[in-house]
Amino acid sequence: MTNSNKPSTNASSGGITADDPTVYVAGHRGLVGGAIWRAFEDKGGVDLVSRASSQLDLRDRNATFEFVADTRPETVIISAGKVGGILANSTYPVDFLSDNVLIAVNLLDACHAADVERVLYLGSSCIYPKMAPQPISEDSMLTGALEPTNEAYAIAKIAGILHVQGYRRQYGRNWVSAMPTNLYGPGDNFDTTAGHVLPSMMAKFHAASRSGEPVVLWGSGSPRREFLHVDDLASALLTVLEKYDAPEPINVGTGSDVSILELAGMISDAVGGDLQVEWDRSKPDGTPRKLLDVGRLNELGWTPSIQLREGIQQTYDWYKNDVTVSS
Ligand code: GFB
């Protein structure tokens, strides 16, 4: 599948002046990093740099140190990492733990060695306990047991957050961590097995609209999730970079959620047609509810601008075109 809205492998932005601060977006070819890159490009006034994973393996400590030392960025956004849906997370815990720990440790230590002024580390809402009170406040971290399906990924992300907090306490760095809710948007991974719920469902509905076969979704449909368009995430992160400077992570979400059943209805409406849906209850439901408390972010003056229905339609239009172009 092509990804027309992704920056090139060995990326740097054009039209820059010598005075523009350098921003390194680690993971710029992923869903999140790509959106952050576009948001910085739209804003202007920065010299963007990055490398594709084929050119710089962030699990390689020496290569990572060398790149950060040579580039000497003022700001580093850590949006690189191994990500996947509920099934990928529970099937490959070693990869999710090992890759994400290595990437965070190498990059944070390299940023310290190169005296990087501002680091924004991205975690995930799955770092909070499975039964955290809703909406989930940032203070819930480490107050209870994690959801078993993505425990390895969550532990890796918690280690990164503590590492950032450690650099603040031990070395006085004003680095921060942000915890996005479930994300979606153009350029996502639409794999029906390894993908996150929204793109995975979208690919299933799209295939069913062509084949006439029933759509097979996972679990009971009753868990509730909050979904944020990745362009809204990127705009929120620019606000966080500009205005937030505290050791506690800051949640990034919309403040409202839907059931997986309701999500399926919205995706079905976007795809069109009267499609039959079956629920495979042998697949895990995961956490019953995962709604973030976004009070801290709202206090910075940021609110989302893309409604879920609108974002689903826009993402589906992109996907449909992408599938057609690549097939
Ligand atoms: O874990 P979860 O929030 O999302 O749960 P990701 C997805 C919910 O959707 C579960 C159901 O209740 C699934 O059973 N579901 C129904 C499906 N159909 C599908 C489908 O076709 N694909 C998928 N993936 N789910 C991640 C976490 O997974 O969420 C990550 O595992 C991370 O660690 C991220 O925290 C935010 O499946 O999207």
Short mmCIF file of C-alpha atoms and ligand atoms in Angstrom, two decimals:
data_model
loop_
_atom_site.label_atom_id
_atom_site.label_comp_id
_atom_site.label_asym_id
_atom_site.label_seq_id
_atom_site.Cartn_x
_atom_site.Cartn_y
_atom_site.Cartn_z
CA MET A 1 0.00 0.00 0.00
CA THR A 2 1.30 3.44 -0.85
CA ASN A 3 1.43 6.22 1.65
CA SER A 4 1.30 9.40 -0.31
CA ASN A 5 1.20 11.73 2.68
CA LYS A 6 4.38 10.46 4.30
CA PRO A 7 7.65 12.38 4.23
CA SER A 8 10.59 10.77 2.45
CA THR A 9 13.07 8.42 4.13
CA ASN A 10 15.96 10.82 4.65
CA ALA A 11 13.88 13.80 5.52
CA SER A 12 14.48 17.45 6.16
CA SER A 13 12.17 20.37 5.43
CA GLY A 14 12.96 22.91 2.71
CA GLY A 15 13.12 26.70 2.69
CA ILE A 16 14.81 27.03 6.05
CA THR A 17 17.08 29.73 7.40
CA ALA A 18 20.19 29.21 9.49
CA ASP A 19 18.38 30.69 12.51
CA ASP A 20 15.49 28.22 12.54
CA PRO A 21 15.66 25.79 15.47
CA THR A 22 16.15 22.15 14.50
CA VAL A 23 13.35 19.75 15.40
CA TYR A 24 13.96 16.01 15.13
CA VAL A 25 10.74 13.98 14.71
CA ALA A 26 11.66 10.38 15.52
CA GLY A 27 9.22 8.09 13.71
CA HIS A 28 8.25 10.62 11.04
CA ARG A 29 6.97 7.94 8.66
CA GLY A 30 4.43 6.56 11.13
CA LEU A 31 0.84 7.73 11.62
CA VAL A 32 1.73 10.01 14.54
CA GLY A 33 5.16 11.24 13.45
CA GLY A 34 3.83 12.01 9.97
CA ALA A 35 1.05 14.18 11.39
CA ILE A 36 3.49 15.99 13.71
CA TRP A 37 5.78 16.62 10.75
CA ARG A 38 2.91 18.13 8.71
CA ALA A 39 1.83 20.30 11.66
CA PHE A 40 5.35 21.72 12.03
CA GLU A 41 5.58 22.28 8.27
CA ASP A 42 2.27 24.19 8.33
CA LYS A 43 3.44 26.29 11.27
CA GLY A 44 6.85 26.99 9.73
CA GLY A 45 9.94 28.49 11.34
CA VAL A 46 11.68 25.21 12.14
CA ASP A 47 14.26 23.05 10.45
CA LEU A 48 12.74 19.53 10.49
CA VAL A 49 14.96 16.46 10.39
CA SER A 50 14.43 12.73 10.58
CA ARG A 51 15.58 9.36 9.29
CA ALA A 52 13.58 6.30 8.24
CA SER A 53 14.12 3.18 10.34
CA SER A 54 15.92 1.60 7.35
CA GLN A 55 18.57 4.34 7.67
CA LEU A 56 18.71 4.75 11.42
CA ASP A 57 17.80 1.86 13.73
CA LEU A 58 16.93 3.53 17.03
CA ARG A 59 17.50 0.22 18.83
CA ASP A 60 21.17 0.69 17.95
CA ARG A 61 22.60 2.83 20.78
CA ASN A 62 25.77 3.94 18.99
CA ALA A 63 23.96 4.89 15.78
CA THR A 64 21.35 6.82 17.77
CA PHE A 65 23.97 8.73 19.78
CA GLU A 66 25.89 9.55 16.60
CA PHE A 67 22.80 10.87 14.78
CA VAL A 68 21.61 13.08 17.65
CA ALA A 69 25.14 14.39 18.28
CA ASP A 70 25.62 15.24 14.59
CA THR A 71 22.19 16.82 14.16
CA ARG A 72 22.19 18.73 17.47
CA PRO A 73 18.43 19.39 17.55
CA GLU A 74 16.91 21.93 19.95
CA THR A 75 13.73 19.82 20.16
CA VAL A 76 13.15 16.07 19.85
CA ILE A 77 9.73 14.42 19.51
CA ILE A 78 9.82 10.72 20.36
CA SER A 79 7.00 9.27 18.27
CA ALA A 80 8.98 6.24 17.09
CA GLY A 81 8.15 2.81 18.41
CA LYS A 82 6.56 -0.54 17.79
CA VAL A 83 2.76 -0.18 17.83
CA GLY A 84 -0.16 -2.44 17.01
CA GLY A 85 -3.66 -3.48 17.93
CA ILE A 86 -4.88 -5.62 20.78
CA LEU A 87 -4.04 -8.94 19.08
CA ALA A 88 -0.54 -7.92 17.95
CA ASN A 89 0.17 -6.63 21.47
CA SER A 90 -0.87 -9.86 23.16
CA THR A 91 0.85 -12.10 20.56
CA TYR A 92 4.26 -10.38 20.45
CA PRO A 93 4.96 -9.07 23.99
CA VAL A 94 8.74 -9.46 23.56
CA ASP A 95 8.85 -7.20 20.49
CA PHE A 96 6.60 -4.58 22.07
CA LEU A 97 8.65 -4.47 25.27
CA SER A 98 12.13 -4.81 23.85
CA ASP A 99 11.84 -2.43 20.88
CA ASN A 100 10.04 0.29 22.82
CA VAL A 101 12.37 0.17 25.82
CA LEU A 102 15.47 0.28 23.61
CA ILE A 103 14.18 3.17 21.50
CA ALA A 104 13.24 5.28 24.54
CA VAL A 105 16.42 4.57 26.52
CA ASN A 106 18.71 5.20 23.55
CA LEU A 107 16.99 8.38 22.41
CA LEU A 108 16.58 9.93 25.86
CA ASP A 109 20.20 9.21 26.82
CA ALA A 110 21.39 10.50 23.42
CA CYS A 111 19.34 13.69 23.90
CA HIS A 112 20.94 14.19 27.31
CA ALA A 113 24.45 13.65 25.92
CA ALA A 114 23.76 16.20 23.16
CA ASP A 115 22.15 18.63 25.63
CA VAL A 116 18.80 18.75 23.83
CA GLU A 117 16.69 21.51 25.31
CA ARG A 118 13.18 20.17 24.85
CA VAL A 119 12.04 16.54 24.52
CA LEU A 120 8.44 15.40 24.08
CA TYR A 121 8.03 11.69 24.76
CA LEU A 122 4.83 10.00 23.58
CA GLY A 123 3.24 7.26 25.66
CA SER A 124 -0.25 5.80 25.38
CA SER A 125 -3.49 5.67 27.37
CA CYS A 126 -2.82 1.95 27.98
CA ILE A 127 -0.26 2.90 30.67
CA TYR A 128 -3.17 3.41 33.09
CA PRO A 129 -4.61 0.60 35.24
CA LYS A 130 -7.27 -1.59 33.64
CA MET A 131 -9.83 -0.53 36.25
CA ALA A 132 -8.78 3.12 36.63
CA PRO A 133 -11.63 5.46 37.64
CA GLN A 134 -13.11 7.22 34.57
CA PRO A 135 -12.30 9.66 33.15
CA ILE A 136 -8.67 8.61 33.74
CA SER A 137 -6.56 11.25 35.41
CA GLU A 138 -2.80 11.43 34.90
CA ASP A 139 -2.44 10.64 38.62
CA SER A 140 -3.78 7.11 38.03
CA MET A 141 -0.46 5.90 36.62
CA LEU A 142 0.96 3.04 38.74
CA THR A 143 -2.08 2.83 41.02
CA GLY A 144 -3.31 -0.61 39.87
CA ALA A 145 -2.86 -3.67 37.66
CA LEU A 146 -2.59 -3.17 33.89
CA GLU A 147 -4.76 -4.68 31.14
CA PRO A 148 -2.98 -8.01 30.40
CA THR A 149 -3.29 -7.85 26.57
CA ASN A 150 -1.00 -4.82 26.30
CA GLU A 151 0.94 -5.03 29.56
CA ALA A 152 4.34 -5.38 27.84
CA TYR A 153 3.78 -2.27 25.72
CA ALA A 154 2.43 -0.37 28.73
CA ILE A 155 5.44 -1.28 30.89
CA ALA A 156 7.80 -0.07 28.14
CA LYS A 157 5.92 3.23 27.91
CA ILE A 158 5.85 3.66 31.72
CA ALA A 159 9.63 3.13 31.76
CA GLY A 160 9.96 5.96 29.22
CA ILE A 161 7.81 8.31 31.31
CA LEU A 162 9.86 7.57 34.45
CA HIS A 163 13.03 8.12 32.44
CA VAL A 164 11.79 11.57 31.37
CA GLN A 165 10.80 12.37 34.96
CA GLY A 166 14.22 11.16 36.09
CA TYR A 167 15.97 13.53 33.71
CA ARG A 168 13.88 16.39 35.08
CA ARG A 169 14.70 15.51 38.70
CA GLN A 170 18.34 14.50 38.36
CA TYR A 171 19.45 16.95 35.66
CA GLY A 172 16.83 19.73 35.72
CA ARG A 173 15.73 19.15 32.13
CA ASN A 174 12.35 20.57 31.09
CA TRP A 175 11.35 17.47 29.13
CA VAL A 176 7.73 16.27 29.08
CA SER A 177 5.55 13.24 28.27
CA ALA A 178 2.14 13.19 26.60
CA MET A 179 -0.38 10.29 26.69
CA PRO A 180 -2.56 10.12 23.58
CA THR A 181 -5.83 8.20 23.55
CA ASN A 182 -6.70 5.77 20.67
CA LEU A 183 -5.65 7.50 17.44
CA TYR A 184 -6.71 7.18 13.82
CA GLY A 185 -6.35 8.93 10.48
CA PRO A 186 -4.93 8.70 6.96
CA GLY A 187 -1.67 6.75 6.76
CA ASP A 188 -2.66 4.33 9.54
CA ASN A 189 -1.96 0.58 9.44
CA PHE A 190 -5.13 -0.96 7.98
CA ASP A 191 -4.04 -4.57 8.55
CA THR A 192 -7.06 -6.54 9.74
CA THR A 193 -5.01 -8.69 12.13
CA ALA A 194 -2.26 -6.43 13.48
CA GLY A 195 -3.94 -3.02 13.19
CA HIS A 196 -5.70 -0.90 15.77
CA VAL A 197 -9.45 -1.23 16.04
CA LEU A 198 -10.61 1.68 13.87
CA PRO A 199 -8.46 1.08 10.74
CA SER A 200 -8.79 -2.67 11.10
CA MET A 201 -12.60 -2.43 11.20
CA MET A 202 -12.58 0.00 8.29
CA ALA A 203 -10.59 -2.43 6.13
CA LYS A 204 -13.00 -5.23 7.07
CA PHE A 205 -16.10 -3.18 6.20
CA HIS A 206 -14.51 -2.07 2.94
CA ALA A 207 -13.66 -5.66 1.94
CA ALA A 208 -17.18 -6.82 2.89
CA SER A 209 -18.76 -4.05 0.80
CA ARG A 210 -16.95 -5.52 -2.21
CA SER A 211 -17.36 -9.26 -1.43
CA GLY A 212 -20.81 -9.31 0.19
CA GLU A 213 -19.39 -11.54 2.97
CA PRO A 214 -20.29 -10.72 6.61
CA VAL A 215 -17.96 -8.44 8.59
CA VAL A 216 -16.33 -10.33 11.46
CA LEU A 217 -15.51 -8.03 14.40
CA TRP A 218 -13.89 -8.99 17.68
CA GLY A 219 -15.11 -9.31 21.25
CA SER A 220 -18.55 -8.28 22.49
CA GLY A 221 -18.73 -4.73 21.11
CA SER A 222 -19.45 -3.37 24.59
CA PRO A 223 -16.03 -1.84 25.54
CA ARG A 224 -15.92 1.93 25.26
CA ARG A 225 -13.08 3.84 23.62
CA GLU A 226 -12.14 7.45 22.91
CA PHE A 227 -10.83 8.23 19.40
CA LEU A 228 -8.74 11.24 18.40
CA HIS A 229 -7.87 12.19 14.83
CA VAL A 230 -4.10 12.25 14.41
CA ASP A 231 -4.14 15.83 13.02
CA ASP A 232 -5.86 16.95 16.23
CA LEU A 233 -3.19 15.08 18.19
CA ALA A 234 -0.44 16.93 16.29
CA SER A 235 -2.00 20.34 16.94
CA ALA A 236 -2.41 19.44 20.64
CA LEU A 237 1.25 18.43 20.84
CA LEU A 238 2.41 21.77 19.43
CA THR A 239 0.41 23.42 22.24
CA VAL A 240 1.97 21.05 24.79
CA LEU A 241 5.46 21.87 23.52
CA GLU A 242 4.77 25.57 23.75
CA LYS A 243 2.96 25.70 27.09
CA TYR A 244 3.45 22.57 29.21
CA ASP A 245 6.37 22.03 31.54
CA ALA A 246 5.71 19.61 34.41
CA PRO A 247 6.89 16.14 35.45
CA GLU A 248 3.42 14.55 35.25
CA PRO A 249 2.38 13.28 31.83
CA ILE A 250 -0.39 15.19 30.08
CA ASN A 251 -3.37 13.31 28.56
CA VAL A 252 -4.36 14.07 24.97
CA GLY A 253 -7.89 13.13 23.95
CA THR A 254 -11.34 14.44 23.12
CA GLY A 255 -13.04 13.87 26.47
CA SER A 256 -15.81 11.69 25.00
CA ASP A 257 -16.07 8.03 24.02
CA VAL A 258 -18.22 5.54 22.10
CA SER A 259 -18.82 1.81 22.40
CA ILE A 260 -17.09 -0.47 19.88
CA LEU A 261 -20.60 -1.30 18.63
CA GLU A 262 -21.31 2.40 18.02
CA LEU A 263 -17.95 2.76 16.29
CA ALA A 264 -18.86 -0.13 13.98
CA GLY A 265 -22.12 1.69 13.10
CA MET A 266 -20.23 4.88 12.21
CA ILE A 267 -17.74 3.03 10.03
CA SER A 268 -20.55 1.09 8.36
CA ASP A 269 -22.30 4.41 7.56
CA ALA A 270 -19.08 5.80 6.03
CA VAL A 271 -18.50 2.70 3.89
CA GLY A 272 -22.17 2.44 2.89
CA GLY A 273 -24.30 -0.61 2.08
CA ASP A 274 -26.28 -2.88 4.37
CA LEU A 275 -23.54 -5.12 5.74
CA GLN A 276 -24.03 -8.09 8.03
CA VAL A 277 -21.87 -8.02 11.20
CA GLU A 278 -20.78 -11.02 13.30
CA TRP A 279 -18.92 -10.78 16.63
CA ASP A 280 -16.08 -13.23 17.29
CA ARG A 281 -16.20 -13.54 21.07
CA SER A 282 -13.08 -15.71 21.18
CA LYS A 283 -11.11 -12.46 20.68
CA PRO A 284 -10.34 -10.25 23.72
CA ASP A 285 -12.44 -7.24 24.73
CA GLY A 286 -9.53 -5.58 26.54
CA THR A 287 -10.13 -2.80 29.08
CA PRO A 288 -13.87 -2.14 29.56
CA ARG A 289 -13.46 1.63 29.29
CA LYS A 290 -10.57 3.98 28.48
CA LEU A 291 -11.69 7.61 28.60
CA LEU A 292 -9.03 10.19 29.43
CA ASP A 293 -9.47 13.16 31.73
CA VAL A 294 -8.34 16.00 29.47
CA GLY A 295 -8.75 18.83 31.98
CA ARG A 296 -5.03 19.54 32.10
CA LEU A 297 -4.85 19.89 28.29
CA ASN A 298 -8.03 22.01 28.12
CA GLU A 299 -6.47 24.38 30.67
CA LEU A 300 -3.74 25.09 28.10
CA GLY A 301 -6.53 26.37 25.82
CA TRP A 302 -6.63 23.38 23.44
CA THR A 303 -9.76 21.54 22.28
CA PRO A 304 -10.16 19.13 19.34
CA SER A 305 -11.66 20.30 16.05
CA ILE A 306 -12.39 17.07 14.13
CA GLN A 307 -15.64 15.28 15.04
CA LEU A 308 -15.44 11.46 15.03
CA ARG A 309 -17.97 10.95 12.20
CA GLU A 310 -16.22 13.56 10.06
CA GLY A 311 -12.78 12.08 10.80
CA ILE A 312 -13.97 8.55 9.94
CA GLN A 313 -15.38 9.74 6.60
CA GLN A 314 -12.17 11.63 5.76
CA THR A 315 -10.03 8.62 6.74
CA TYR A 316 -12.24 6.27 4.70
CA ASP A 317 -12.04 8.53 1.63
CA TRP A 318 -8.25 8.45 1.92
CA TYR A 319 -8.17 4.67 2.45
CA LYS A 320 -10.52 3.91 -0.46
CA ASN A 321 -8.35 5.95 -2.78
CA ASP A 322 -5.15 4.41 -1.41
CA VAL A 323 -6.46 0.84 -1.82
CA THR A 324 -7.55 1.61 -5.39
CA VAL A 325 -4.19 3.18 -6.29
CA SER A 326 -2.20 0.27 -4.82
CA SER A 327 -4.25 -2.59 -6.28
O1 GFB B 1 -7.06 -2.43 22.92
P1 GFB B 1 -8.01 -1.59 22.21
O2 GFB B 1 -8.39 -0.31 22.78
O3 GFB B 1 -7.60 -1.17 20.79
O4 GFB B 1 -9.31 -2.52 21.94
P2 GFB B 1 -6.59 -1.62 19.74
C1 GFB B 1 -10.00 -2.62 20.77
C2 GFB B 1 -11.44 -3.13 21.04
O5 GFB B 1 -12.10 -3.27 19.78
C3 GFB B 1 -11.45 -4.50 21.69
C4 GFB B 1 -12.48 -4.62 19.58
O6 GFB B 1 -12.59 -4.62 22.48
C5 GFB B 1 -11.53 -5.42 20.47
O7 GFB B 1 -12.06 -6.69 20.78
N1 GFB B 1 -12.41 -4.94 18.16
C6 GFB B 1 -13.46 -5.31 17.40
C7 GFB B 1 -11.31 -4.93 17.37
N2 GFB B 1 -13.08 -5.58 16.16
C8 GFB B 1 -11.75 -5.33 16.09
C9 GFB B 1 -10.79 -5.41 15.04
O8 GFB B 1 -11.09 -5.75 13.90
N3 GFB B 1 -9.51 -5.06 15.36
C10 GFB B 1 -9.13 -4.67 16.61
N4 GFB B 1 -7.86 -4.32 16.83
N5 GFB B 1 -10.01 -4.60 17.63
C11 GFB B 1 -4.45 -0.88 21.18
C12 GFB B 1 -3.68 -1.45 22.33
O9 GFB B 1 -5.23 -1.79 20.55
O10 GFB B 1 -4.88 0.39 21.58
C13 GFB B 1 -2.40 -0.69 22.29
O11 GFB B 1 -3.53 -2.83 22.28
C14 GFB B 1 -2.66 0.80 22.48
O12 GFB B 1 -1.50 -1.13 23.22
C15 GFB B 1 -3.79 1.29 21.60
O13 GFB B 1 -2.94 1.11 23.82
C16 GFB B 1 -4.28 2.67 21.94
O14 GFB B 1 -6.84 -2.97 19.15
O15 GFB B 1 -6.67 -0.50 18.81
#
